[in-house]
Coordinates of C-alpha atoms and ligand atoms in Angstrom, one line a residue:
X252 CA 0.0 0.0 0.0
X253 CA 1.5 3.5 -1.3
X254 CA 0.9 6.2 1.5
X255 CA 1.0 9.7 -0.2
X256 CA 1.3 13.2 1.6
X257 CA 0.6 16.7 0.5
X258 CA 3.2 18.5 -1.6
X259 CA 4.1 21.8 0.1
X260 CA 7.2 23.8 -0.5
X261 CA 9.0 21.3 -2.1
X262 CA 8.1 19.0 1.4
X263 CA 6.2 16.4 2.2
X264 CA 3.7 17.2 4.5
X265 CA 1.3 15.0 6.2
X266 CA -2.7 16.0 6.9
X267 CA -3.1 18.5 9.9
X268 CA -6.0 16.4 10.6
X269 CA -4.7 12.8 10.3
X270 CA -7.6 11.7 7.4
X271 CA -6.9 9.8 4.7
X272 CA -8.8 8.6 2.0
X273 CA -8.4 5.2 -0.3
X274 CA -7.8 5.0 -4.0
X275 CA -8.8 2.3 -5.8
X276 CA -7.5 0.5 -9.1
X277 CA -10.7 0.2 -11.5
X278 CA -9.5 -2.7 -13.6
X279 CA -9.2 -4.6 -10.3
X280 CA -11.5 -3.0 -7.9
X281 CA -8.7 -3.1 -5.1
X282 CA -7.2 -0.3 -2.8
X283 CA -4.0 0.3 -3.9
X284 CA -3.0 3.6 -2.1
X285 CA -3.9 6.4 0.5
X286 CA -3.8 10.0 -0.2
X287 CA -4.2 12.9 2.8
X288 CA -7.8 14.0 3.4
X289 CA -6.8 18.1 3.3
X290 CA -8.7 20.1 5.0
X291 CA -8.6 24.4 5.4
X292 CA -5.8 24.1 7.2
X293 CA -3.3 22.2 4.9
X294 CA -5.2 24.5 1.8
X295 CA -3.9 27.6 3.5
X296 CA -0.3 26.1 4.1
X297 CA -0.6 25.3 0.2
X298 CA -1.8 28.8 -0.6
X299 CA 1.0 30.5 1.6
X300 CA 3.4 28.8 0.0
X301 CA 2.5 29.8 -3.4
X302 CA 1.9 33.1 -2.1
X303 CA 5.7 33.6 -0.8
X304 CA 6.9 31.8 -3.9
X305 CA 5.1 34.1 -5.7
X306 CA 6.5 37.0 -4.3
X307 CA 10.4 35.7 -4.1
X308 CA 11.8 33.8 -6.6
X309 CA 9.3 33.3 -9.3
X310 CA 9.1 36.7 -9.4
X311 CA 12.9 37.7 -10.0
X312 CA 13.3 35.4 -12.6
X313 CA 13.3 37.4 -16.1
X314 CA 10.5 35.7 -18.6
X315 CA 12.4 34.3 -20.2
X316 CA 14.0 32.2 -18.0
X317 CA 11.0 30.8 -16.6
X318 CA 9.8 30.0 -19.7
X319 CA 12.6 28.1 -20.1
X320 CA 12.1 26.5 -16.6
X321 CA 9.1 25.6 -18.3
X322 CA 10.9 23.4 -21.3
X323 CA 12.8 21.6 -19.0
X324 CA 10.2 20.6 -17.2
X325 CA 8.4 19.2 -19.9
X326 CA 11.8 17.5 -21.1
X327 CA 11.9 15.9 -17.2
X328 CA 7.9 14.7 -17.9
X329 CA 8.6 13.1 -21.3
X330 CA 11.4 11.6 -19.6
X331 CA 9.2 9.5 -17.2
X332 CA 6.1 9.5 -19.2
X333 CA 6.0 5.8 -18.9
X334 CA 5.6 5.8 -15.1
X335 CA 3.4 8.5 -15.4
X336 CA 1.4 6.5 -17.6
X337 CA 1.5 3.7 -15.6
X338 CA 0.1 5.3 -12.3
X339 CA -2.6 7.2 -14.3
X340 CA -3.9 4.1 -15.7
X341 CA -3.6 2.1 -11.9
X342 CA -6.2 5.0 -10.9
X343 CA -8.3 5.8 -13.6
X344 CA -8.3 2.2 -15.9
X345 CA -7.8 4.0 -19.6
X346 CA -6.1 2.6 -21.4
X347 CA -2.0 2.7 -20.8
X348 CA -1.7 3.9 -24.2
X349 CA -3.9 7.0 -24.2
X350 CA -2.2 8.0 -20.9
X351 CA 1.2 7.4 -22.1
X352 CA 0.3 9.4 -25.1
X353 CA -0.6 12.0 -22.9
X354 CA 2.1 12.4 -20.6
X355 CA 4.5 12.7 -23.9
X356 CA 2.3 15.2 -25.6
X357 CA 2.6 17.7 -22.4
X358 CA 6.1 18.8 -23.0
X359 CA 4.5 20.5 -26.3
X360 CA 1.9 22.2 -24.3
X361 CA 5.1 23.4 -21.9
X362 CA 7.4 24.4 -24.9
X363 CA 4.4 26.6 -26.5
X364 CA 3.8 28.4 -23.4
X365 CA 7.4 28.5 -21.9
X366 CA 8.3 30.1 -25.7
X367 CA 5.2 32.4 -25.1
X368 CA 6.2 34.1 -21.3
X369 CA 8.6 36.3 -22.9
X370 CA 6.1 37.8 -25.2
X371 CA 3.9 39.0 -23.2
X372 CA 3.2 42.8 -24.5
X373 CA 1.8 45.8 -23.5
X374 CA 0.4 48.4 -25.4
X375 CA 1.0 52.4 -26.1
X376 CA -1.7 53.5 -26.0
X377 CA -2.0 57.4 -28.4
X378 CA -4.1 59.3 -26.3
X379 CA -5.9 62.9 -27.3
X380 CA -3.8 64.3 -24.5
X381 CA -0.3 63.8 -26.2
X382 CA 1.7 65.0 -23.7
X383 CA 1.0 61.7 -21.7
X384 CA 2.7 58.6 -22.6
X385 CA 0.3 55.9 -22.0
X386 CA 1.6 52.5 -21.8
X387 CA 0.2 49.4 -20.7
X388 CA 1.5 46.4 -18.5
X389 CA 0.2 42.7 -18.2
X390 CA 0.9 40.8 -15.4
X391 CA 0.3 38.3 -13.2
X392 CA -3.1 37.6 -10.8
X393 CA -0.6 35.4 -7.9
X394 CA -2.1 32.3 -6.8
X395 CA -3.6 30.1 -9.2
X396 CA -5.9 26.9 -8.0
X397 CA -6.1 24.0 -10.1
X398 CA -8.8 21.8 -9.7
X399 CA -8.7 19.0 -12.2
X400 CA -11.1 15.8 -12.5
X401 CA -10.0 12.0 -12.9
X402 CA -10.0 11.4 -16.5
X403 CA -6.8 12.9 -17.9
X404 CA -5.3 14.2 -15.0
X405 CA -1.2 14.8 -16.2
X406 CA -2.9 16.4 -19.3
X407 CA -5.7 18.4 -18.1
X408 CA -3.0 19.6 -15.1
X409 CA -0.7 20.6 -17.9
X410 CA -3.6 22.4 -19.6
X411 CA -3.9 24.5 -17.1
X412 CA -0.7 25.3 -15.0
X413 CA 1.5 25.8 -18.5
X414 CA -0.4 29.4 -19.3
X415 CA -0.7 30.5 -15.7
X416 CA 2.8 29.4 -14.7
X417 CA 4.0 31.4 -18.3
X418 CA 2.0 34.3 -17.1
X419 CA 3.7 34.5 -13.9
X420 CA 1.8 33.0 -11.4
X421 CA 2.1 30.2 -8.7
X422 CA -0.2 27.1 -8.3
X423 CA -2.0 25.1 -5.9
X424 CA -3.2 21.8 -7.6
X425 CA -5.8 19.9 -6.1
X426 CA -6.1 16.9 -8.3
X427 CA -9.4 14.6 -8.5
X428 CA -9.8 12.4 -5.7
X429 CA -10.1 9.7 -8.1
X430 CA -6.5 10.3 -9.7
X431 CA -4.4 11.9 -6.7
X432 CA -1.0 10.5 -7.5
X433 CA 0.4 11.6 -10.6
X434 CA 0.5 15.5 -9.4
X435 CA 3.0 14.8 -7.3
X436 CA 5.4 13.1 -9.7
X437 CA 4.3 16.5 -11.9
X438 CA 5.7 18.6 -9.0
X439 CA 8.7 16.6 -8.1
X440 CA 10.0 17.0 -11.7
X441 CA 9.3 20.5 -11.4
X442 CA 11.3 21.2 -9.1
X443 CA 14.1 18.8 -10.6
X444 CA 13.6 21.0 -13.5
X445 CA 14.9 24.3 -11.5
X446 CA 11.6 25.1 -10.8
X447 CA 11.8 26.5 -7.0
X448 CA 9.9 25.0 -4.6
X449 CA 6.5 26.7 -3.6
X450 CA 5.6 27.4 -7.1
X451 CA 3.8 24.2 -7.7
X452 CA 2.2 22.8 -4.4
X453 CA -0.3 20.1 -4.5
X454 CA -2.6 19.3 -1.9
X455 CA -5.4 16.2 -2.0
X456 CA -9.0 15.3 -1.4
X457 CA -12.4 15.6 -2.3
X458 CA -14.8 18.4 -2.4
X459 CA -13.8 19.6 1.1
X460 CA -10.8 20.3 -0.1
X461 CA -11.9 21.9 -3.6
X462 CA -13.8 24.2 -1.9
X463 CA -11.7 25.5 0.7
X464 CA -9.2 26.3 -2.3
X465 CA -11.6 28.6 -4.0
X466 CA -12.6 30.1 -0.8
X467 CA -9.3 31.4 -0.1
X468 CA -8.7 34.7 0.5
X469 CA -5.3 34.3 -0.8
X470 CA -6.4 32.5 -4.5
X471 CA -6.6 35.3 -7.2
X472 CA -8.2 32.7 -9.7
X473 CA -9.7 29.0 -10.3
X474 CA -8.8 27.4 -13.1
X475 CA -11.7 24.1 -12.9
X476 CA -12.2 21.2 -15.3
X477 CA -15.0 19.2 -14.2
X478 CA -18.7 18.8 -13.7
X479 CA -21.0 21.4 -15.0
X480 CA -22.4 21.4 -11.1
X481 CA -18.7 21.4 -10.1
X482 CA -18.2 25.0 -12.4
X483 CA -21.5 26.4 -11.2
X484 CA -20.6 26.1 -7.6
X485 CA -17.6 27.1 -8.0
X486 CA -18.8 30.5 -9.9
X487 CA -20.5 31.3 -7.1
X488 CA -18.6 31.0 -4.6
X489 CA -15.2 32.9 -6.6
X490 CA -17.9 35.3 -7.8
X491 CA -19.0 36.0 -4.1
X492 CA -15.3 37.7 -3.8
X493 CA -14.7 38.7 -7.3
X494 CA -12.4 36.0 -7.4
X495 CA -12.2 34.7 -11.8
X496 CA -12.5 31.6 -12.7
X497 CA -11.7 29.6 -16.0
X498 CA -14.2 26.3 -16.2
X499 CA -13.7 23.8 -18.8
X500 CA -16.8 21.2 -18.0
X501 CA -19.1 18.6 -19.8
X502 CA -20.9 18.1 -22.7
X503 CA -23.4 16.0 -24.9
X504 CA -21.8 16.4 -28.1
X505 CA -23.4 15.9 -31.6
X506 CA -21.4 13.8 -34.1
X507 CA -23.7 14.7 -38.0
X508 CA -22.6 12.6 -40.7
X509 CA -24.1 13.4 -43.8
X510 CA -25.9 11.6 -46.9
X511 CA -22.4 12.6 -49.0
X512 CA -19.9 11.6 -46.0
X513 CA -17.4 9.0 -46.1
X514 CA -18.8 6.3 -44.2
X515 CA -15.7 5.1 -43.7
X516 CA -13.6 7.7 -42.4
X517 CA -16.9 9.2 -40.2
X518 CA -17.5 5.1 -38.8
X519 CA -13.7 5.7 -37.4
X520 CA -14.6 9.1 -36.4
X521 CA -18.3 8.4 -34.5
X522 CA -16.3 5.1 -32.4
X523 CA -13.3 7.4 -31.5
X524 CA -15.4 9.7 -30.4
X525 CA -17.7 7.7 -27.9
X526 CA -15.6 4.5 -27.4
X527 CA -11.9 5.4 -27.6
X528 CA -12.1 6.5 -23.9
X529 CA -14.7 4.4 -23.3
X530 CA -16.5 7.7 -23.4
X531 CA -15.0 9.4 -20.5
X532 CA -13.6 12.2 -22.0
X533 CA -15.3 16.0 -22.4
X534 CA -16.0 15.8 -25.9
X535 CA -17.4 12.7 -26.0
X536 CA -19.4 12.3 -28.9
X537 CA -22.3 11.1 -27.2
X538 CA -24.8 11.6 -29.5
X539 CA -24.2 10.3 -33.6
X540 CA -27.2 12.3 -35.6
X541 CA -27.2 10.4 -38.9
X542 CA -28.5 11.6 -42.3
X543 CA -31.7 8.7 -43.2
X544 CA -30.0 8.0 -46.4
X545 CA -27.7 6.3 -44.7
X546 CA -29.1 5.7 -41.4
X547 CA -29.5 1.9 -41.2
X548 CA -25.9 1.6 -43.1
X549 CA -23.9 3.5 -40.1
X550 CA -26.1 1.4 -37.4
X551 CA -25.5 -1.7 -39.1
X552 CA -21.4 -0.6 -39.3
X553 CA -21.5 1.0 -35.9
X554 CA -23.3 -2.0 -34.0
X555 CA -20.7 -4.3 -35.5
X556 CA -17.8 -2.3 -34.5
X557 CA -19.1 -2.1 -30.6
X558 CA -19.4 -5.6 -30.5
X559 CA -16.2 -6.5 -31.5
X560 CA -14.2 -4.4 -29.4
X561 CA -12.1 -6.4 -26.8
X562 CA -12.6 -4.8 -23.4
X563 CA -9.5 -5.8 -21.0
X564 CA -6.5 -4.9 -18.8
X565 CA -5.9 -1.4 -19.8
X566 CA -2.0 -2.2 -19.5
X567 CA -2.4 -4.8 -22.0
X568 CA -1.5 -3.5 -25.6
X569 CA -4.0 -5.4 -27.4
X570 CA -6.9 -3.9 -25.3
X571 CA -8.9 -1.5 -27.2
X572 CA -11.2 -0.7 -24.1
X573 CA -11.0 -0.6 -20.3
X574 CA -12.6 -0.4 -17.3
X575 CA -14.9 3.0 -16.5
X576 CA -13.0 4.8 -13.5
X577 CA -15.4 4.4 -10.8
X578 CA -18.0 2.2 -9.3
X579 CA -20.2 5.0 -9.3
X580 CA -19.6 5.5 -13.0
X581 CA -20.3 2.1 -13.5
X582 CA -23.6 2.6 -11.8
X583 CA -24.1 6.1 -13.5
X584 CA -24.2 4.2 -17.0
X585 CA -26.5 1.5 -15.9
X586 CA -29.0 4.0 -14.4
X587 CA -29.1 6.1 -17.6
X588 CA -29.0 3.4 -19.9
X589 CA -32.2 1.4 -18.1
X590 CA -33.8 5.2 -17.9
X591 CA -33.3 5.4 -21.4
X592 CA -34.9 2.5 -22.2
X593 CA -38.1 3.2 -20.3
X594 CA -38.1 6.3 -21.9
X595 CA -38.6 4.4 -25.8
X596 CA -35.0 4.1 -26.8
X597 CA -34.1 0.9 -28.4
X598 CA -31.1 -1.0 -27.6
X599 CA -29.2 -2.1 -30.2
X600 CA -26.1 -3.4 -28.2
X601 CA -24.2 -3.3 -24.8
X602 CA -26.7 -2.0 -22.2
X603 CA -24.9 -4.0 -19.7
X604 CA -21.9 -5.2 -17.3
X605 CA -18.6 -7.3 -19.1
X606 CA -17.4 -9.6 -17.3
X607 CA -13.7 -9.8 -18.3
X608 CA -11.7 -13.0 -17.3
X609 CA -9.1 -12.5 -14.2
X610 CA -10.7 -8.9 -13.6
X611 CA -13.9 -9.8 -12.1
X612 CA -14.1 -7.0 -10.0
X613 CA -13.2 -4.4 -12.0
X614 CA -15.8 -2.1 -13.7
X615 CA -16.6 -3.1 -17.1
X616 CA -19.5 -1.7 -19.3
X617 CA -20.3 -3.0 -22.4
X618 CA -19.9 -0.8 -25.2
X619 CA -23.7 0.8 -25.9
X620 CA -25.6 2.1 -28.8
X621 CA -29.4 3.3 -28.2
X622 CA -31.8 4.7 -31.2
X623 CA -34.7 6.6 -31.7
X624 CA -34.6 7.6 -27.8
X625 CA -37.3 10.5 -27.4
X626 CA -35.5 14.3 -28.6
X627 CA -36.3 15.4 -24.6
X628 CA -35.2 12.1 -23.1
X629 CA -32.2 12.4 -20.5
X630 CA -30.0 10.3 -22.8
X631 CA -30.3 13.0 -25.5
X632 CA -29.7 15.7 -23.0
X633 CA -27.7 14.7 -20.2
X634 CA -23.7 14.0 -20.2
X635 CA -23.1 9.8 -19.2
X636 CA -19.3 10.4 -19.1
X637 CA -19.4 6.7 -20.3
X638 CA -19.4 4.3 -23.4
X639 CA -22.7 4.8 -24.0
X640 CA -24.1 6.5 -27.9
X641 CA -27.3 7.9 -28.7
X642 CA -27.9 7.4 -32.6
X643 CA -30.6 9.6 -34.3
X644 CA -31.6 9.9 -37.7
X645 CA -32.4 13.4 -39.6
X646 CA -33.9 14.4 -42.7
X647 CA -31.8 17.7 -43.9
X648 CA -29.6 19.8 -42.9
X649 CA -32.0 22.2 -40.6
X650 CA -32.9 19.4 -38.3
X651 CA -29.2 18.4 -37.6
X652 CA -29.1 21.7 -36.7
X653 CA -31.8 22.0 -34.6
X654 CA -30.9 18.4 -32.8
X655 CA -27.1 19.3 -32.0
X656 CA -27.7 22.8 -30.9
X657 CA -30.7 21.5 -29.1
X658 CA -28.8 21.2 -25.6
X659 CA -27.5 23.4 -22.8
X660 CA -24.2 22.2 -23.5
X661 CA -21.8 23.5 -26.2
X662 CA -17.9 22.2 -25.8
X663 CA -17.9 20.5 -29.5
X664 CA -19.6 19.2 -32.7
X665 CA -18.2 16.9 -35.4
X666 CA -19.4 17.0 -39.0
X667 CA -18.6 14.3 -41.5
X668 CA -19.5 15.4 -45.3
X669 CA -17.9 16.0 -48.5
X670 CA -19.7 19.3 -49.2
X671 CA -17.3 22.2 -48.2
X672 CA -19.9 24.8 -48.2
X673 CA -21.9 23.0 -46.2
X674 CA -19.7 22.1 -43.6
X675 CA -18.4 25.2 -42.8
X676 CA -22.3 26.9 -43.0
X677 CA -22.2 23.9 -40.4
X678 CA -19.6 25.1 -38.6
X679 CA -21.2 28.7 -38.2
X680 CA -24.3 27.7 -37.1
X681 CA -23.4 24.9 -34.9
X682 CA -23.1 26.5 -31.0
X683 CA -19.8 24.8 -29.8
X684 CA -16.3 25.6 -29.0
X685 CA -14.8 23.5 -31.2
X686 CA -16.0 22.0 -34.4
X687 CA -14.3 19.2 -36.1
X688 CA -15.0 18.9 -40.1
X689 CA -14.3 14.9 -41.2
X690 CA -11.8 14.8 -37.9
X691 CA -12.9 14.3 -34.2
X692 CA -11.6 14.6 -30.7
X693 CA -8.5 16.5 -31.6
X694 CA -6.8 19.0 -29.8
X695 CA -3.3 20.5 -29.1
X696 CA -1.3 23.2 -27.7
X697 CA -1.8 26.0 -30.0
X698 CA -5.5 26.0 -30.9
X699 CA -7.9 27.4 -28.7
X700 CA -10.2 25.1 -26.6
X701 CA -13.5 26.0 -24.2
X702 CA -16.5 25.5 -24.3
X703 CA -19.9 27.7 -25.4
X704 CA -23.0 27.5 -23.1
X705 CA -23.4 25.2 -20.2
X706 CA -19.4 24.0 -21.4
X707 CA -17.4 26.4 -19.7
X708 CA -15.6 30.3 -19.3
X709 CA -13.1 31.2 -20.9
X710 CA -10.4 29.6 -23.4
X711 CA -7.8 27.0 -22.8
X712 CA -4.6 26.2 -25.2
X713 CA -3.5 29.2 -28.2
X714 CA -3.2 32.6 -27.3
X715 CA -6.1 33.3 -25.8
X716 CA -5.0 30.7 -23.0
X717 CA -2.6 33.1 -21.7
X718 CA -5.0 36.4 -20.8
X719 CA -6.7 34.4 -18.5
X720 CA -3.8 34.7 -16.2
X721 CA -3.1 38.3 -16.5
X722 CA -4.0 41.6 -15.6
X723 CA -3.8 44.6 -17.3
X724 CA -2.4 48.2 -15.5
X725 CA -2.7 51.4 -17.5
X726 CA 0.5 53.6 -16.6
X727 CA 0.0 57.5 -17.7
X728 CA 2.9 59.4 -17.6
X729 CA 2.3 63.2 -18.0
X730 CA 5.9 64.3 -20.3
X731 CA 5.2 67.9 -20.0
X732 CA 6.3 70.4 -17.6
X733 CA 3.8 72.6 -17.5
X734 CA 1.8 72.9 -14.0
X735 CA -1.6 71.3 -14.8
X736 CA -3.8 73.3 -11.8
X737 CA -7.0 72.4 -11.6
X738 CA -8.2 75.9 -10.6
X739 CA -6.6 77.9 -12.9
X740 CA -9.0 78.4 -16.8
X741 CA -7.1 77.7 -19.8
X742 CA -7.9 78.6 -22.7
Ligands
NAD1014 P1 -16.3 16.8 -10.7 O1 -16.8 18.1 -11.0 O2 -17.0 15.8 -9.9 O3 -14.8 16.9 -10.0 C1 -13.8 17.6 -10.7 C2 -12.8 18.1 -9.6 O4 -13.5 19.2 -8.8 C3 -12.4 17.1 -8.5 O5 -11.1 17.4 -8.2 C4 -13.4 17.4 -7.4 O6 -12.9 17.0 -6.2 C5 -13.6 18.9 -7.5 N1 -14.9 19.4 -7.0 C6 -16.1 18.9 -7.3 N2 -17.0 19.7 -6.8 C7 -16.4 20.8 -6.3 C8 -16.8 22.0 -5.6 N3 -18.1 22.3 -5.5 N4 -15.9 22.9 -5.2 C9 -14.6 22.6 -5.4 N5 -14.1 21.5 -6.0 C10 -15.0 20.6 -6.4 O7 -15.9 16.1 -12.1 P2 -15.4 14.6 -12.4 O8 -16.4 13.6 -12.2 O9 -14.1 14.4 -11.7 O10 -15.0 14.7 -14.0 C11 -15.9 14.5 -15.0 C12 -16.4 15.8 -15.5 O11 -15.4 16.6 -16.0 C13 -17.3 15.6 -16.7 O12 -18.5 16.4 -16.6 C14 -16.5 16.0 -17.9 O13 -17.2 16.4 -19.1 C15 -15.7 17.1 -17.3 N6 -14.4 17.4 -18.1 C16 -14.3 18.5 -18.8 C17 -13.2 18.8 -19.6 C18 -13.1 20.0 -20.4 O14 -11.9 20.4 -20.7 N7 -14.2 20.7 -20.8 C19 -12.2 17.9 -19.5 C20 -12.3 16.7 -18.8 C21 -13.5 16.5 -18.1

């Protein structure tokens, strides 16, 4: 049994309160570690670390260098992205190569935005009054906390800390209680990176914890990936201090493929999306709405896919699907699935448990397909987080419409067609952060990522990932000598 502290100042630093809490391996259903329970009190030893980090010696390096702090600690995580890998998949049960993937593809995210800290620019500004030279500054908020959920953790950490650390800021992470363990390996190569201590701190738990980080006094921002109830909660409570916050949360989204698509290339595309992950993953594409053309074609294709893919041990190279993370995912899926169900939607495959040989306890679901569910049923509406796809059939292009815009949510859309104009009049009228044309579920470093609607605040990756870490000062400085009295008429 691994016994983990929190991660404070480049210590280790055990609980004030003596709780811990269990982690479990999915694939196997057994405890495999303990992480510390925090409470307020280790949060504010977290934050007033950051804080005094923040003020010494992140502060005094020039931009440039910490950018370049920044590269070398992506070198240091592509250097042990496979036990990276490894522990992500012990907690979370995707599959090992997804999360080694991952852990390599960070460095990327930490060369863009360690090459982008140096070039962060002000303005001058020409004012009517042209005696003043106006001039603006950008800098940094101060504390940063990270709250990240369980089903990418190095990556979605990454995500988040690369911009704010570029920007000039310190970090408390509090990683899902789900996936505790791979922060600290993140902040132990920090620091073996050159990074000082104090300017990554990580401290564990659940909610309790979660929210005692975005009630600090001392946290400038909130930088959340989660649950849309996670995000609204913690609105309101950052709002309630003027506190920003960035949110990145769920969605349902809609997967169109076309009468002139190729089926082969959007088959591929409508699987990735929902099964790759086994459908734990944001942008899920939960929801395939299908031209009627070629409807019962893409079920036929799609059904016979599902079926054959070989859920396993998510170490195991040849496994194409794993375990879903938690019990209470496991239970989430069967809930929706049977609600489904009594709600008209036919099953055409999965709909329940696998039972995988030498895992028995572990928390395998079927790969599922529904149809025809009702538009307003839950499994049209409502994110599973799980390897469960809704198929629906449309007649022209206004419908699709009408069906993929037609929930709160708005993180992405896919489109699979061969006509151009109409994929990108798609792509105007479709309310989603990201739209994919004949691609799905890709994303990197430099292209902007977020979601409309219900998804989320603000924008993650690409420029626009930096602002949300900085401030902007207007400085006027009056050139002139002349005595500027308020009292005296000029003319
Ligand atoms: P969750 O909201 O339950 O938990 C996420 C994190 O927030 C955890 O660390 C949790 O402890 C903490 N937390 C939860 N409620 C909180 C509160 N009120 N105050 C402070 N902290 C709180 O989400 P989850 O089940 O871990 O993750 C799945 C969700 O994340 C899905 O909805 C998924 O779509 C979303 N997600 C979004 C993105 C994105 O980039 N848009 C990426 C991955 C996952």
């Amino acid at each position: 049994m691994q016994v983990f502290d929190n991660y404070i100042a480049g210590e280790r630093v055990a609980p004030a309160g003596g709780e811990r809490f269990a982690s479990v391996n999915p694939t196997t259903g057994k405890v495999w570690g303990e992480f510390a329970e925090s409470g307020r009190a280790d949060v504010d030893r977290a934050v007033r670390a950051a804080q005094a980090a923040f003020q010494g010696p992140w502060s005094k390096l020039s931009p440039t260098r910490r950018g370049r702090l920044l590269m070398a600690w992506g070198d240091r995580i592509a250097e042990h992205a496979e036990s990276i890998a490894a522990m992500e998949t012990q907690q979370n049960g995707k599959l090992i190569a997804e999360m080694r993937a991952q852990a390599r593809v960070v460095k990327d995210f930490l060369y863009y935005f360690g090459g982008l800290a140096d070039k962060v620019e002000g303005r001058v500004i020409p004012l009517d009054r042209q005696s003043v030279l106006n001039y603006t500054l950008r800098e940094p908020l101060g504390v940063v906390g990270v709250i990240v959920p369980w089903n990418s953790p190095t990556f979605l950490t990454i995500m988040n800390v690369a911009p704010a650390l570029a920007a000039g800021n310190t970090i408390v992470i509090k990683p899902s209680e789900v996936t505790s363990g791979s922060a600290f390996e993140l902040a132990r190569l920090a620091e073996d990176a050159g990074i000082a201590p104090g300017v990554i701190n990580v401290v564990t738990g659940g909610r309790a914890a979660g929210e005692a980080l975005v009630e600090h006094a001392g946290v400038a921002k909130i930088s959340f990936t989660g649950s849309e109830a996670g995000g609204k909660a913690i609105a309101a409570k950052a709002g309630s201090r003027l506190a920003g916050c960035t949110l990145e949360l769920g969605g349902k989204s809609p997967n169109i493929v076309f009468g002139d698509a190729d089926l082969d290339q959007a088959e591929a595309g409508v699987l990735a999306g929902i099964f790759a992950a086994a459908g734990q993953t944001c942008v899920a594409g939960s929801r395939a709405l299908v031209h009627e053309s070629v409807y019962d074609e893409m079920q036929r294709r799609l059904v016979a896919r599902a079926q054959r893919i070989k859920l396993g041990d998510p170490l195991l190279a040849e496994t194409q699907m794993g375990p879903v993370a938690t019990r209470a995912q496991l239970a989430k899926d069967e809930q929706m699935v049977q609600r489904a169900l009594s709600a008209g939607a036919e099953l055409l495959c999965g709909g329940e448990r696998a039972r995988v040989s030498g895992f028995e306890e572990g928390f395998f679901y079927k790969p599922t397909i529904l149809h025809r569910a009702p538009a307003e049923s839950e499994i049209m509406r409502e994110e599973v987080f799980g390897p469960v796809l809704a198929l629906t059939p449309f007649r022209d292009d206004e419908e699709a419409l009408a069906i993929a815009n037609s929930t709160r949510f708005g993180l992405a859309a896919g489109v699979w067609t061969r006509d151009v104009r109409r994929a990108h009049r798609m792509a105007r009228q479709l309310q989603a952060g990201t739209v994919w044309i004949n691609c799905y579920r890709a994303l990197t470093f430099n292209s902007p990522f977020g979601g409309y609607k219900m998804s989320g605040l603000g924008r993650q990756n690409g420029m626009e990932a930096i602002d949300q870490y900085l401030q902007t000062k207007s400085v006027w400085c009056e050139l002139s000598d002349e005595v500027q009295d308020p009292f005296v008429l000029r003319t």
